[in-house]
Tab-separated table of C-alpha atoms and ligand atoms in Angstrom:
chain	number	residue	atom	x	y	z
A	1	UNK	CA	78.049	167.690	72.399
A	2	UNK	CA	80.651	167.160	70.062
A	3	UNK	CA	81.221	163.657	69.164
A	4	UNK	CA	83.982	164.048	66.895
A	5	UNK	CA	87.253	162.981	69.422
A	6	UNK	CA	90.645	161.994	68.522
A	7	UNK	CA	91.361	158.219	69.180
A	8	UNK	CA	94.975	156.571	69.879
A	9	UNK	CA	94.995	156.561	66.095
A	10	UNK	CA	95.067	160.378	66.016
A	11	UNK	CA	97.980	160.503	67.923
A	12	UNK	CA	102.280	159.030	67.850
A	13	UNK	CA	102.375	157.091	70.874
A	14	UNK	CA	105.662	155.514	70.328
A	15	UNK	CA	108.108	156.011	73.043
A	16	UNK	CA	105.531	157.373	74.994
A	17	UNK	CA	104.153	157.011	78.592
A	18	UNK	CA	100.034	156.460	78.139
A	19	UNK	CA	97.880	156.314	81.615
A	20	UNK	CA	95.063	153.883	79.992
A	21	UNK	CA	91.710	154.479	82.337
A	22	UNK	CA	89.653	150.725	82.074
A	23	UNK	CA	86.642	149.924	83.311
A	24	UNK	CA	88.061	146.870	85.091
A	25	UNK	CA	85.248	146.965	87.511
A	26	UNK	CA	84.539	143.060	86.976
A	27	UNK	CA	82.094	140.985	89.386
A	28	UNK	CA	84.095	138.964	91.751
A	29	UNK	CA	82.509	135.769	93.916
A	30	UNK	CA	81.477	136.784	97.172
A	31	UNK	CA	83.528	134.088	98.928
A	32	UNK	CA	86.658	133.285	96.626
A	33	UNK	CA	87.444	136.726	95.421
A	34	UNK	CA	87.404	135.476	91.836
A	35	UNK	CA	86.371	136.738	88.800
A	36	UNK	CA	82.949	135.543	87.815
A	37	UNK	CA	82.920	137.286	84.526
A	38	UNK	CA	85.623	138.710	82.584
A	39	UNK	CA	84.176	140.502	79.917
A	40	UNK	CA	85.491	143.704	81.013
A	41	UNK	CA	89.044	143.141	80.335
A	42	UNK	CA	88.995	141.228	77.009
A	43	UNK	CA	87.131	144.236	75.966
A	44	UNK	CA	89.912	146.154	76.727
A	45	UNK	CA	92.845	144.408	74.847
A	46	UNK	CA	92.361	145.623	71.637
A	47	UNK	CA	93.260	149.622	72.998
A	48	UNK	CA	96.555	147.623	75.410
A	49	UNK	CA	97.775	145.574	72.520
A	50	UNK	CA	97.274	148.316	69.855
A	51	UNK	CA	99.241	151.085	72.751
A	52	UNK	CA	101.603	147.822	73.688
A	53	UNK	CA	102.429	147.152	69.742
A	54	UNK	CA	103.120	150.535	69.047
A	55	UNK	CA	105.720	151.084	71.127
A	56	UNK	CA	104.352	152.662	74.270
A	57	UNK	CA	104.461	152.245	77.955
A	58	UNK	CA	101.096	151.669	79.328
A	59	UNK	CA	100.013	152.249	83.130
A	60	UNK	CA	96.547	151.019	83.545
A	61	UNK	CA	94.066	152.257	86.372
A	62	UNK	CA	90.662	151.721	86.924
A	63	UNK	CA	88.089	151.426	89.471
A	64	UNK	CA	87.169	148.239	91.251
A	65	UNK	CA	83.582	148.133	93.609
A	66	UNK	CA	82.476	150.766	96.045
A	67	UNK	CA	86.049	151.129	98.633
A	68	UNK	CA	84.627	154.452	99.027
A	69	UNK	CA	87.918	155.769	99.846
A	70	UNK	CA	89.126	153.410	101.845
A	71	UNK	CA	92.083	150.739	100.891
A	72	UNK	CA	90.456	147.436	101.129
A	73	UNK	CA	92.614	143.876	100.210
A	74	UNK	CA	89.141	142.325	98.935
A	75	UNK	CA	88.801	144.973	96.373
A	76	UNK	CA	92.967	145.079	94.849
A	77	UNK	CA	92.834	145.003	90.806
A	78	UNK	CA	95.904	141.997	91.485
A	79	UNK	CA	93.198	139.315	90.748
A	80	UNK	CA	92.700	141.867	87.612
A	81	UNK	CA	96.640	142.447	86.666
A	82	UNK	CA	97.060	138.613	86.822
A	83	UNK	CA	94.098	137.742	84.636
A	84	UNK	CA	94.958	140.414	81.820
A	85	UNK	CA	98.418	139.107	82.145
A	86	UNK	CA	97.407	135.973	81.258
A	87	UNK	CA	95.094	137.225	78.303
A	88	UNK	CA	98.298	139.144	77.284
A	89	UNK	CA	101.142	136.232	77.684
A	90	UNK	CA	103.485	138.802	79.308
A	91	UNK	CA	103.650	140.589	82.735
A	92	UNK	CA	101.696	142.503	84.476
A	93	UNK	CA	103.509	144.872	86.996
A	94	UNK	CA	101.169	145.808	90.144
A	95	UNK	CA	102.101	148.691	92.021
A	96	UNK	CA	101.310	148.970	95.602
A	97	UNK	CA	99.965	151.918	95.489
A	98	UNK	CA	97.693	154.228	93.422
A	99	UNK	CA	99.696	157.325	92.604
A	100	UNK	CA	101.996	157.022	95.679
A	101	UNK	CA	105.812	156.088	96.153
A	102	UNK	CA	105.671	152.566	94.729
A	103	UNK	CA	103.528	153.825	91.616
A	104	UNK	CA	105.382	156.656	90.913
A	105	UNK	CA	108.959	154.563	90.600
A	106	UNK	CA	107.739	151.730	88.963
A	107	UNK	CA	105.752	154.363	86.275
A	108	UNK	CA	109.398	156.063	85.577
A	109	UNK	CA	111.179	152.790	84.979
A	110	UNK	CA	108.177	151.487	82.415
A	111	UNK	CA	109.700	151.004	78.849
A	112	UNK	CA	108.034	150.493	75.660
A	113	UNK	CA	105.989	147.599	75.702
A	114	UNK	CA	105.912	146.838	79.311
A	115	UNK	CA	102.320	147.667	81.398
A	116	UNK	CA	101.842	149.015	84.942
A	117	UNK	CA	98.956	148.210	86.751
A	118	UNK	CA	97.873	151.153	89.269
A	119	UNK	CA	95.711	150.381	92.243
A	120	UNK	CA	92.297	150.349	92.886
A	121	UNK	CA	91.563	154.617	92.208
A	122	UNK	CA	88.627	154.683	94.548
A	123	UNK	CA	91.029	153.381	97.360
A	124	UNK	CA	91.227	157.320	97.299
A	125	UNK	CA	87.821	159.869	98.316
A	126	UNK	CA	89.605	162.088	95.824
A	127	UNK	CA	88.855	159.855	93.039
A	128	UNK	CA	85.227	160.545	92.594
A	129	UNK	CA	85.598	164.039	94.521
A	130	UNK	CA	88.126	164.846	91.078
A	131	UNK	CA	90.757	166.439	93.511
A	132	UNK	CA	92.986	168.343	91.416
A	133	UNK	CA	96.318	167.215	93.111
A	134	UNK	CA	95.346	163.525	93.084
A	135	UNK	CA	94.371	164.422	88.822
A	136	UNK	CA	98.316	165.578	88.854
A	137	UNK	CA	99.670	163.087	91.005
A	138	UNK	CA	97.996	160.353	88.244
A	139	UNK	CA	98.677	163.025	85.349
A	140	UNK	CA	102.638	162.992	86.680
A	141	UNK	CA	103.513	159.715	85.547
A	142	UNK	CA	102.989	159.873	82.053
A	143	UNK	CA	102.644	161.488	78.593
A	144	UNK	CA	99.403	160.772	77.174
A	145	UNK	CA	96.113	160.375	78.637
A	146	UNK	CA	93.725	157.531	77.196
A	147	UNK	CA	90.139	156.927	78.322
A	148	UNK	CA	88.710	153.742	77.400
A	149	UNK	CA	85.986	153.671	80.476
A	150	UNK	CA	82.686	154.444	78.642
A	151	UNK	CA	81.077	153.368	82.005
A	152	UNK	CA	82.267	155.991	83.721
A	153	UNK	CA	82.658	158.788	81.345
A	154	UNK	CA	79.460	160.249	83.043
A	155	UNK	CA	80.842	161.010	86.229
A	156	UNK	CA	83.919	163.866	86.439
A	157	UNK	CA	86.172	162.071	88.390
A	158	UNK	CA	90.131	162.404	88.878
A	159	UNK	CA	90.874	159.396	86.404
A	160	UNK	CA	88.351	160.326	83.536
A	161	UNK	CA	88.122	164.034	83.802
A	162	UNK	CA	90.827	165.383	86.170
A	163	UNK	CA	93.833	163.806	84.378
A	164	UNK	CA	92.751	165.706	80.467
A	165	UNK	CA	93.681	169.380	82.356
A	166	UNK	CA	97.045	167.918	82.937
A	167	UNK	CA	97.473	165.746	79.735
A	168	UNK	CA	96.652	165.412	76.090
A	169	UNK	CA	93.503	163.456	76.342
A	170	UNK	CA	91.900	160.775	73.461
A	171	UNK	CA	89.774	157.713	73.346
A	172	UNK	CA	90.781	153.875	73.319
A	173	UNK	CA	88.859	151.868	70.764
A	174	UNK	CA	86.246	151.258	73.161
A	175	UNK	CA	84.966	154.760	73.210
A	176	UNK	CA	85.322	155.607	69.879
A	177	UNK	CA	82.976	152.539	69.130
A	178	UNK	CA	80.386	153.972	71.304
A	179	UNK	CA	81.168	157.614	70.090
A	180	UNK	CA	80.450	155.984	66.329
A	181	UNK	CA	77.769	154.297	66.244
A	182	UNK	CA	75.653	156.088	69.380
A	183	UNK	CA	77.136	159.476	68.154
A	184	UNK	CA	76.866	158.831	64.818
A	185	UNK	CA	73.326	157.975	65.559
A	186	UNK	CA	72.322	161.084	67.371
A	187	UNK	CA	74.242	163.340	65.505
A	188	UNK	CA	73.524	161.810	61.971
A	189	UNK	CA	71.829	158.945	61.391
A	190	UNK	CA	71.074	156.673	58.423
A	191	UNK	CA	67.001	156.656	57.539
A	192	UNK	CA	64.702	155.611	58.900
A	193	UNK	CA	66.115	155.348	62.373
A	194	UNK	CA	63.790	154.331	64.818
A	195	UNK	CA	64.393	153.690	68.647
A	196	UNK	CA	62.631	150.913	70.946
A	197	UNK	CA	62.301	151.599	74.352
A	198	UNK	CA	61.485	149.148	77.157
A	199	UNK	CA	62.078	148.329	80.696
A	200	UNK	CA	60.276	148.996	83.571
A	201	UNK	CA	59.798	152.653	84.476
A	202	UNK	CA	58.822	155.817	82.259
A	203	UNK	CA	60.547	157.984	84.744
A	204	UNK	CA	63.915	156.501	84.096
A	205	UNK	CA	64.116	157.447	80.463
A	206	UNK	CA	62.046	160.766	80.214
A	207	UNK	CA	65.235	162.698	79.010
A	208	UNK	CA	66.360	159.573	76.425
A	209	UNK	CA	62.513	160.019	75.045
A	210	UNK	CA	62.505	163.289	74.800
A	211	UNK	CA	65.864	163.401	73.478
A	212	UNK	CA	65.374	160.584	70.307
A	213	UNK	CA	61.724	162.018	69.585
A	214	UNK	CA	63.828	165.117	67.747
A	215	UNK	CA	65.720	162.536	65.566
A	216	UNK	CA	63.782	159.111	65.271
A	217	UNK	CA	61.379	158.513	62.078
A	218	UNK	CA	59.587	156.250	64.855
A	219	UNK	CA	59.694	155.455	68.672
A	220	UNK	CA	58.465	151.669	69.814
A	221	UNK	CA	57.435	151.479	73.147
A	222	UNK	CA	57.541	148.259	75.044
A	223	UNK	CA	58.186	147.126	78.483
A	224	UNK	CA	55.926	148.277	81.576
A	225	UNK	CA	56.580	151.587	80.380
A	226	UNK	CA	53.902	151.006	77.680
A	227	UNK	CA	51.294	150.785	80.261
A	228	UNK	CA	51.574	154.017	81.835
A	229	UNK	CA	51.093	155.807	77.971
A	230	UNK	CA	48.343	153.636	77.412
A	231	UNK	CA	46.476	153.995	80.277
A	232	UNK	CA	47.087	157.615	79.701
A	233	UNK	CA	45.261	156.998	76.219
A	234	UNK	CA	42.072	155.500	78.343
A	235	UNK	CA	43.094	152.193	77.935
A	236	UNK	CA	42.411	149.396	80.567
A	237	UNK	CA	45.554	148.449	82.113
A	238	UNK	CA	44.564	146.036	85.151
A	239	UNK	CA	47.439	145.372	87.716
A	240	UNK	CA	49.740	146.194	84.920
A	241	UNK	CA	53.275	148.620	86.019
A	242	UNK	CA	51.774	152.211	85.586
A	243	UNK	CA	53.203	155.873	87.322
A	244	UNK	CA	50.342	157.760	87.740
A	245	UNK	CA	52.471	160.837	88.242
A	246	UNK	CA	53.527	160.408	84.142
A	247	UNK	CA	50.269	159.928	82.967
A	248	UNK	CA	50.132	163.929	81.759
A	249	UNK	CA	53.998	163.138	80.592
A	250	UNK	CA	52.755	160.654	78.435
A	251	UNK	CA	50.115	162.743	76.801
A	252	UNK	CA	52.712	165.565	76.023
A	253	UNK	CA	55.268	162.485	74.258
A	254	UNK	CA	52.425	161.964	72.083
A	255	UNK	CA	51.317	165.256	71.484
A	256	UNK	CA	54.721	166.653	70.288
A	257	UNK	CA	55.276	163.502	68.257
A	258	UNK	CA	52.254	164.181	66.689
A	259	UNK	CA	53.696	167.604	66.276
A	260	UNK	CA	56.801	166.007	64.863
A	261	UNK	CA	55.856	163.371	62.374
A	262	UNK	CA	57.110	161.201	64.511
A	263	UNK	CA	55.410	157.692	64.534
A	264	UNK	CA	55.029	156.546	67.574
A	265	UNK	CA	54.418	152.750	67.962
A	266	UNK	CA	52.702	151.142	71.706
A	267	UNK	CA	51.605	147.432	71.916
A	268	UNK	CA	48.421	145.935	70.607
A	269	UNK	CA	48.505	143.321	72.744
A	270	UNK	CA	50.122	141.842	75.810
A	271	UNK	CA	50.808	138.455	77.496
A	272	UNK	CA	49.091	139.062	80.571
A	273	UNK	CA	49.184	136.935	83.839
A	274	UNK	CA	47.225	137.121	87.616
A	275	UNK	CA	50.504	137.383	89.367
A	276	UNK	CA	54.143	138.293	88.292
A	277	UNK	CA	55.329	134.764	88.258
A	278	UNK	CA	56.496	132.639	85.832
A	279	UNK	CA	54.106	129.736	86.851
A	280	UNK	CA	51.238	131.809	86.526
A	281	UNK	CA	48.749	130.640	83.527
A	282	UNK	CA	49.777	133.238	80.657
A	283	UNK	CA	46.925	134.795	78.543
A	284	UNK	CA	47.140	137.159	75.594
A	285	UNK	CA	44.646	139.832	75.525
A	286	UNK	CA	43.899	143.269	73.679
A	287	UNK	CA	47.022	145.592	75.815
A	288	UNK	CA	44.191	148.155	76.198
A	289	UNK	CA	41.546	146.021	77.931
A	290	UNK	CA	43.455	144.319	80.463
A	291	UNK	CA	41.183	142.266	82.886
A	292	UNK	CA	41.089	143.848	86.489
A	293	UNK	CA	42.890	141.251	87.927
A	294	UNK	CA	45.707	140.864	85.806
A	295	UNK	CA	49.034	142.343	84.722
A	296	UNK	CA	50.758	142.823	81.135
A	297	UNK	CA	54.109	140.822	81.972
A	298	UNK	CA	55.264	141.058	78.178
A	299	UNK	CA	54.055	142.316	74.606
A	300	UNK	CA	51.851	139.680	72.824
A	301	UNK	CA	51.989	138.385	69.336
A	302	UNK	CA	51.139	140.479	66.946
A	303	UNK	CA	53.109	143.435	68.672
A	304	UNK	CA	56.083	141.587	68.489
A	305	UNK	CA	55.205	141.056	64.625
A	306	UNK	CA	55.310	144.917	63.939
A	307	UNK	CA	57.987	145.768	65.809
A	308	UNK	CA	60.596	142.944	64.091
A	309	UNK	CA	58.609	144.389	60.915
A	310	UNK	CA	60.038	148.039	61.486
A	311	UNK	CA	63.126	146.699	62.416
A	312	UNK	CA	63.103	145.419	59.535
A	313	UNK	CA	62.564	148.435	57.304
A	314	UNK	CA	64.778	150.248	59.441
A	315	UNK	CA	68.458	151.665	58.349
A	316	UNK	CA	69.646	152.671	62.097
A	317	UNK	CA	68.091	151.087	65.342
A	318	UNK	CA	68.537	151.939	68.956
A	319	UNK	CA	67.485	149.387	71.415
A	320	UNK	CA	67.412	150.299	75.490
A	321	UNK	CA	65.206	148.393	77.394
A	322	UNK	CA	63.312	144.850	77.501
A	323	UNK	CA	59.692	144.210	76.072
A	324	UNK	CA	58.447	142.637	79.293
A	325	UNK	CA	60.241	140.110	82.153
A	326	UNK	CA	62.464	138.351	79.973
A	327	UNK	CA	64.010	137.255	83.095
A	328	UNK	CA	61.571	134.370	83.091
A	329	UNK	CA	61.212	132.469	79.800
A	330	UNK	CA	56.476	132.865	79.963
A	331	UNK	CA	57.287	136.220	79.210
A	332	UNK	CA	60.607	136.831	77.236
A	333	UNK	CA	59.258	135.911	73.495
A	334	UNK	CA	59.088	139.647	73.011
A	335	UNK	CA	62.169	140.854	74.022
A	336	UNK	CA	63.699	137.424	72.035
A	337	UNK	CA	61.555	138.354	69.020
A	338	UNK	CA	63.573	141.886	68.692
A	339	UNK	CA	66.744	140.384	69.840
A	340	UNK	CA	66.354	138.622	66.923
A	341	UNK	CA	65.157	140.778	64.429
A	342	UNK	CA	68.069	143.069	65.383
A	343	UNK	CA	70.607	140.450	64.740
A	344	UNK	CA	68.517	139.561	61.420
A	345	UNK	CA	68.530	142.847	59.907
A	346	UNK	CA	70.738	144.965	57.531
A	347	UNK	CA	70.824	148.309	60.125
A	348	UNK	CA	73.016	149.627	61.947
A	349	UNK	CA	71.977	147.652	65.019
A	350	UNK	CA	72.594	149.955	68.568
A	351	UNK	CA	72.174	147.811	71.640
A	352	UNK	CA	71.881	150.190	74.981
A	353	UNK	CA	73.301	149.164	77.963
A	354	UNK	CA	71.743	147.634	81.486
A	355	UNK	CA	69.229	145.067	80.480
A	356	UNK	CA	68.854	145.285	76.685
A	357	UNK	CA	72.552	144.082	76.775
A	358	UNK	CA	72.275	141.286	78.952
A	359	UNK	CA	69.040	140.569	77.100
A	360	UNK	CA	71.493	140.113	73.647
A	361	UNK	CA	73.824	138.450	75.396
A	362	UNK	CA	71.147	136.066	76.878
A	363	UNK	CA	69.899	134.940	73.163
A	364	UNK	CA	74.009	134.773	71.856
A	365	UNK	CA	73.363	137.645	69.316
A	366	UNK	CA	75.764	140.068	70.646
A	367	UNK	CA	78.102	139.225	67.934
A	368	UNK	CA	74.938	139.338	65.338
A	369	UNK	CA	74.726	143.507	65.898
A	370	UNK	CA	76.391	146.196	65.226
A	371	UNK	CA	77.251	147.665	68.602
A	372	UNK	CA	75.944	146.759	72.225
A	373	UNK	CA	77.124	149.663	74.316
A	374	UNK	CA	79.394	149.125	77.425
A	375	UNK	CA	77.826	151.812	79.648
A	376	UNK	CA	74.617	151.798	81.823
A	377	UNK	CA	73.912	155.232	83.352
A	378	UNK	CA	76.387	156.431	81.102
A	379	UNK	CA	74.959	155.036	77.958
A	380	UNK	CA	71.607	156.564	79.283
A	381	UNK	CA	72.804	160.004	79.907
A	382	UNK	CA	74.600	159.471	76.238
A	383	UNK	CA	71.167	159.101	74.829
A	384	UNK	CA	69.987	162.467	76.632
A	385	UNK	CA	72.375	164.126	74.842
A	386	UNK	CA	73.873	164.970	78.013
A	387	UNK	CA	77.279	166.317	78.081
A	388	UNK	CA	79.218	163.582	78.976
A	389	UNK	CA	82.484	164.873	81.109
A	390	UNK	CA	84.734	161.854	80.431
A	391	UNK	CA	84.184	162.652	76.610
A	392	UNK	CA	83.525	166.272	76.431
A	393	UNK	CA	87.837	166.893	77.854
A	394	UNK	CA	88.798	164.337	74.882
A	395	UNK	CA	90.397	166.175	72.560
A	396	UNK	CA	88.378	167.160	69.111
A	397	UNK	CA	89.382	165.732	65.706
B	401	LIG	P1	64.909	148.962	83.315
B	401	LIG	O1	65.905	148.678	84.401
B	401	LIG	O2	64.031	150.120	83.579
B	401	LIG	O3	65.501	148.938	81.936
B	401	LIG	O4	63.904	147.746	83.352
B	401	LIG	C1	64.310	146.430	83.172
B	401	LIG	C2	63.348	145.573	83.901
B	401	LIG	O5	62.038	145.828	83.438
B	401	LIG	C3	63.588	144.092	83.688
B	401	LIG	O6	64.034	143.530	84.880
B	401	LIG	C4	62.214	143.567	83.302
B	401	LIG	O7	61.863	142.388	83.988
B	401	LIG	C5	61.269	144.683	83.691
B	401	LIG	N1	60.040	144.696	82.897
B	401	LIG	C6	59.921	144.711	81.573
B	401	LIG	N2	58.630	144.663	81.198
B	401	LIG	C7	57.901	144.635	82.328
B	401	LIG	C8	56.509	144.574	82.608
B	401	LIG	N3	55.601	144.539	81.628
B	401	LIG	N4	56.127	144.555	83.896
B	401	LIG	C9	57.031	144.595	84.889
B	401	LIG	N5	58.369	144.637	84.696
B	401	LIG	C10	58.802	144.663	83.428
């Protein structure tokens, strides 16, 4: 994967016609139809005002919820065009359409500085089927493609693959973030680097651990996920999260980071409960002789002391994951204590998507590191070292 792609500073796009792909997919109240968080679109305004400022003509699409094809009032980006309009002080244009009659006229009147809001994309089943004549149809109305929907640059769909056959393709400022500091990461990363993994399931980040244990000086495992590798080790685990089916997995991670040099770092100790409740009586105890009737709900103490300690020492570190249910506040000191040590250190600080971000964003550190990542499956998939198809069509530097 290369992750060396031209941006919108790469390219002249004065007195050009850009079709911007956003991630405007913002949560909306059930009742009002509002938006209940709009994080999603002040993101976005640095790529608009830099293509606005420049002298370009910007027509803006983007998904909104799961229409799956079919047009549906509740889910029109208007309550989107008028919010970024007002984060913008100018006008928003909405077309009535996605790439049909309305879209098409208002796109060839657009002049510099003026935007164009397309839409919802997945009004249309050719959107995520990436239906070559809907690709055109989008690809038709202007000059320059733009993808700025890290989100969705997993999936090949019309809007973030389709379009780049049809147009010169490059990154908003919200990719190229992700491709420098996650690429820059993978590809080549400041020592040590180390990784810390956490959430609840082994089996959702087998390829991300395999993946890092080729370039990390150290992996720290937290979360349930710890449970099932130390079981595997013959530890005592009680009711603790553990996938049986990954106990042979778990060997072979440890095994070839053996093999590696890689360090790999599991908890010493856990803040253990009798049920997974907040007003359950919390206990630490030895993470490897767990009572029979109790479950690890977070990491304890002293395993919270060496992982802010390798933060730390660290020069690069990639977070994805919690250290145990920091949804309730018994058992979130561990994911707080790396929040924290994140924000406190001198590394390049890597937040992954999902939880780990809402975790940051929970403690008020997101501006205190150096990148949390906008993508969940896609930041995943990113940390695989997957191919991502919204990236791989962008064009190289
Ligand atoms: P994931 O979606 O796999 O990243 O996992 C995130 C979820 O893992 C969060 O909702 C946490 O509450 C949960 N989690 C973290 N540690 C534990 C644990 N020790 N036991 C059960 N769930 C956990």
């Amino acid at each position: 994967m290369n992750y060396n792609k031209k941006s919108v500073t790469d390219i002249d796009v004065s007195g050009k016609k850009i079709l911007l792909r956003c991630d405007f997919n913002v949560p909306l109240d059930k009742e009002s139809g509002a938006i209940t968080d709009e994080g999603r679109i002040t993101a976005s305004l640095p790529t608009i005002t830099y293509l606005l400022d420049n002298g370009a003509a910007v027509i803006v699409c983007s998904h909104l919820g799961r229409p799956d094809g079919e047009w549906k009032p509740k889910l029109s980006l208007k309550v989107v065009a008028d919010r970024l309009s007002g984060l913008l002080g100018k006008p928003v244009i909405m077309a009535e359409d996605v790439a049909g009659e309305d879209a098409r006229q208002r796109a060839a009147t657009l002049r510099a500085g003026e935007i164009l809001m397309l839409e919802n994309l997945r009004f249309h089943k050719e959107e995520e089927k990436n239906d070559p004549s809907f690709a055109r149809a989008l690809a038709d109305m202007a000059d320059i493609y733009v993808d700025d929907a890290f989100g969705t640059a997993h999936r090949a769909h019309a809007s973030t693959e389709g379009v780049s056959r049809y147009l010169p393709a490059v990154s908003g400022f919200l990719i190229a973030k992700e491709l420098r500091y996650i690429g820059g990461a993978l590809q080549n990363p400041k020592r040590p680097f180390i990784a810390i993994l956490g959430g609840s399931k082994v089996s959702d980040k087998l390829g991300v651990i395999i993946n890092l244990l080729s370039k990390v000086d150290a992996l720290l495992i937290g979360g349930g996920m710890a449970f099932t590798f130390i079981k595997a080790c013959g530890g005592s685990i009680g009711k603790s999260l553990c996938e049986e089916d990954k106990l042979d997995y778990a060997l072979d991670v440890l095994e070839k980071a053996k093999k590696q040099g890689v360090r790999i770092l599991l908890p010493v100790d856990a803040v253990a409960a009798a049920a997974f409740s907040n007003d359950a009586e919390a206990v630490i105890v030895d993470s490897t002789a767990i009572p029979d009737n109790m479950l690890g709900l977070d990491i304890g103490p002293e395993t919270s002391r060496a992982f802010a300690d390798e933060i730390r020492n660290a020069a690069t570190v990639i977070w994805n994951g919690p250290m145990g249910v920091f949804e309730m506040p018994k058992f979130a000191e561990g994911t707080s204590v790396v929040a924290y040590a994140l924000a406190d250190s001198g590394a390049i600080s890597i937040v992954g998507g999902g939880d780990s971000a809402a975790a940051i964003r929970k403690f008020g550190l997101e501006d205190k590191v150096t990148h949390v990542s906008t993508g969940g499956g896609a930041t995943l998939e990113f940390m695989e070292g997957i191919e991502l198809p919204g990236i791989a069509c962008l064009l190289d530097k």
